[in-house]
Structures are given as C-alpha cells and as structure tokens.
Coordinates of C-alpha atoms in Angstrom, one line a residue:
V961 CA 0.0 0.0 0.0
S962 CA 1.4 3.4 -1.0
T963 CA 1.8 6.3 1.5
Q964 CA -0.9 8.1 -0.5
S965 CA -3.3 5.1 -0.2
T966 CA -2.6 4.8 3.5
G967 CA -3.6 8.5 3.9
C968 CA -6.8 7.9 2.1
I969 CA -7.6 4.8 4.2
V970 CA -6.9 6.7 7.4
A971 CA -9.2 9.6 6.2
C972 CA -12.0 7.2 5.3
R973 CA -11.7 5.3 8.6
G974 CA -12.7 8.4 10.5
K975 CA -16.0 8.6 8.5
S976 CA -17.2 5.0 9.2
E977 CA -17.2 2.4 11.9
W978 CA -15.7 -0.1 9.4
L979 CA -13.9 -0.5 6.1
Q980 CA -13.6 -3.4 3.7
C981 CA -10.4 -3.7 1.7
P982 CA -11.3 -3.7 -2.0
V983 CA -8.5 -6.1 -2.8
C984 CA -8.6 -8.8 -0.2
Q985 CA -12.1 -8.1 1.2
A986 CA -10.8 -8.1 4.8
T987 CA -13.1 -6.0 7.1
Y988 CA -11.5 -3.5 9.5
G989 CA -13.6 -2.3 12.4
I990 CA -17.0 -3.6 13.3
R991 CA -19.3 -3.7 10.4
T992 CA -23.0 -3.0 11.0
G993 CA -25.9 -3.3 8.7
S994 CA -29.3 -1.8 8.1
M995 CA -31.5 -4.6 9.4
P996 CA -34.8 -3.3 10.8
N997 CA -35.8 -4.0 14.4
G998 CA -37.3 -7.4 15.0
T999 CA -37.1 -10.5 17.2
M1000 CA -34.9 -13.7 16.9
N1001 CA -36.1 -16.7 18.9
V1002 CA -34.2 -20.0 19.1
S1003 CA -35.6 -23.4 20.1
R1004 CA -34.3 -27.0 19.9
S1005 CA -35.9 -30.3 19.2
S1006 CA -34.5 -33.9 19.2
G1007 CA -35.4 -34.8 15.5
S1008 CA -32.5 -34.7 13.1
L1009 CA -32.3 -32.7 9.8
P1010 CA -31.9 -34.9 6.7
G1011 CA -28.2 -35.6 6.2
Q1012 CA -27.2 -34.3 9.7
K1013 CA -26.4 -35.8 13.1
G1014 CA -27.9 -34.4 16.3
G1015 CA -31.2 -32.6 16.9
T1016 CA -32.5 -29.5 15.2
I1017 CA -32.1 -25.8 16.1
T1018 CA -35.1 -23.8 14.9
I1019 CA -34.7 -20.0 14.6
Q1020 CA -37.8 -17.8 14.3
Y1021 CA -37.5 -14.3 13.0
K1022 CA -40.2 -11.7 13.2
F1023 CA -40.1 -8.1 11.8
P1024 CA -43.0 -5.7 11.8
G1025 CA -43.3 -3.2 8.9
G1026 CA -42.1 0.3 9.3
V1027 CA -40.7 3.3 7.5
Q1028 CA -37.3 3.2 5.8
D1029 CA -34.6 5.4 7.3
S1030 CA -31.4 6.8 5.8
R1031 CA -29.7 3.4 5.8
H1032 CA -32.3 1.9 3.4
P1033 CA -32.9 2.3 -0.3
N1034 CA -36.0 4.6 -0.1
P1035 CA -35.9 6.7 3.0
G1036 CA -39.4 7.8 4.1
V1037 CA -41.1 5.0 2.2
P1038 CA -43.0 2.3 4.2
Y1039 CA -41.6 -1.3 4.0
S1040 CA -43.4 -4.6 4.8
G1041 CA -42.3 -6.8 7.6
T1042 CA -42.0 -10.6 7.6
S1043 CA -41.8 -13.8 9.6
R1044 CA -39.2 -16.4 8.7
T1045 CA -38.2 -19.8 10.2
A1046 CA -34.7 -21.3 9.6
Y1047 CA -33.1 -24.5 10.6
L1048 CA -29.6 -25.6 11.7
P1049 CA -28.4 -29.0 12.9
D1050 CA -27.9 -29.1 16.7
N1051 CA -24.3 -30.4 16.5
E1052 CA -21.0 -28.6 17.0
E1053 CA -20.9 -26.9 13.6
G1054 CA -24.5 -26.0 13.7
R1055 CA -24.1 -24.4 17.2
E1056 CA -21.1 -22.5 15.9
V1057 CA -23.2 -21.1 13.0
L1058 CA -25.9 -20.2 15.5
K1059 CA -23.4 -18.1 17.5
L1060 CA -22.3 -16.4 14.3
F1061 CA -26.0 -15.7 13.4
Q1062 CA -26.5 -14.2 16.9
L1063 CA -23.5 -12.0 16.5
A1064 CA -24.6 -11.0 13.0
W1065 CA -28.1 -10.2 14.5
T1066 CA -26.6 -7.9 17.1
R1067 CA -24.7 -6.1 14.3
K1068 CA -27.9 -5.9 12.2
L1069 CA -26.5 -7.9 9.3
L1070 CA -28.9 -10.9 8.8
F1071 CA -31.7 -9.0 7.1
T1072 CA -32.1 -5.7 5.3
V1073 CA -34.8 -3.7 3.5
G1074 CA -34.9 -4.1 -0.3
R1075 CA -36.3 -6.1 -3.2
S1076 CA -37.6 -9.7 -2.6
V1077 CA -36.6 -11.7 -5.7
T1078 CA -38.8 -14.6 -4.4
N1079 CA -41.9 -12.4 -4.2
N1080 CA -41.0 -9.9 -6.8
T1081 CA -41.7 -7.0 -4.5
D1082 CA -39.8 -3.9 -3.4
N1083 CA -39.6 -2.3 0.0
T1084 CA -39.7 -5.4 2.1
T1085 CA -37.6 -7.1 4.7
V1086 CA -35.3 -9.6 3.0
W1087 CA -32.5 -12.0 3.9
A1088 CA -29.0 -10.5 3.8
I1089 CA -27.4 -13.9 4.8
H1090 CA -28.6 -17.2 3.4
H1091 CA -30.5 -19.5 5.7
K1092 CA -32.0 -22.9 5.3
T1093 CA -35.8 -22.5 5.6
T1094 CA -37.1 -26.0 5.0
T1095 CA -36.3 -29.4 6.4
G1096 CA -37.3 -31.4 3.4
G1097 CA -34.9 -30.7 0.5
G1098 CA -34.8 -28.2 -2.3
A1099 CA -32.6 -25.2 -2.8
Y1100 CA -33.5 -23.7 0.6
G1101 CA -33.6 -26.9 2.6
W1102 CA -31.7 -29.8 4.0
P1103 CA -29.8 -32.0 3.1
D1104 CA -27.1 -29.7 1.9
P1105 CA -23.6 -31.0 2.8
T1106 CA -21.8 -27.8 2.1
Y1107 CA -24.2 -25.2 3.6
L1108 CA -22.5 -24.7 7.0
F1109 CA -19.1 -24.1 5.3
R1110 CA -20.7 -21.7 2.8
V1111 CA -22.6 -19.7 5.3
K1112 CA -19.6 -19.3 7.5
E1113 CA -17.7 -17.9 4.5
E1114 CA -20.7 -15.6 3.8
L1115 CA -20.6 -14.4 7.4
A1116 CA -16.9 -13.9 7.3
A1117 CA -17.2 -11.8 4.2
V1118 CA -19.2 -9.2 6.3
G1119 CA -16.8 -9.5 9.3
V1120 CA -18.6 -12.0 11.4
E1121 CA -16.3 -14.9 12.3
N1122 CA -14.8 -16.8 15.2
K1123 CA -11.5 -15.4 16.1

C-alpha cells in the first residue's frame, strides 16, 4: 500500500465504523448493517435434519413493517415486515453457526430492506445472509452437505467470524 493510499484509508476510517479492503475483502472495524428491528427466537428439538447428526435448532425471526430510514434504499417509504423460520443441525458446527448468526443479529447484518426476488416486491424485509428454511430438500432446505461451510464464508465476508 502506498503512502498516499494509506492516507486515504486513514481519512476514510474516520468517517465510518468499518472499512472493507477492495483487494482482499478483509473487514476492519466492526461492520454494522441496516436490518430493521425485530425478534430472533431459538428453540431446539430432538429430531435430526436430513443428512445431519444431532437434533434440530429452529430459529424464528419476526419483523414488523415500518418506514425506511437513511440506511435503506428509499428513506421515508414504508416497508413490509416478515416472519421467517430457519433450521440448523444441533451439532458442534450448527451451534457454531448459530453463535455467528446471533453476532450478525446484534450487528444488524442478517436482514435488510430491499427487493424480494422470491416475491418480486420492493420495500420489504429480505435476507442478507442465506438461511435454510425447509427441512425437506430443495434449494432452501436440508440436506445440503456444504451449507454450513458456505454460510460461514458468507458471514466472514461481512466481518462475522470466530477469532
């Protein structure tokens, strides 16, 4: 990094709580997002997810609608809320991802307000980090032998990782 670039980085750092390197994608500082207020509730059951050992962790998210603020694409415009349910295996790796989800939740990185590709609607609460939302297969369900690895990479890309 050149001296001139270092000066730019230092100047930018004072204007934000976090920066992401455009070359290596490393995050410096604590990245926060634009997730609207809502609730995250976790429960456990003994039944296993397809292709996984251990029980099941169920995460229920609820977001009321509201009005977008300066962090969102259309400030002053109402957005619709949503309820979502996600599933993780209740094993060592699943519990690790749950802790990362909880950290991402406190940093407001799991959801955002934007366009729902699934419902083809704007100004709605949408996923910012992929979750598994069914227990019976398909693109959004289990089994998926590489999901836990991929979601940890996705979380690390926004600065949420075990250190």
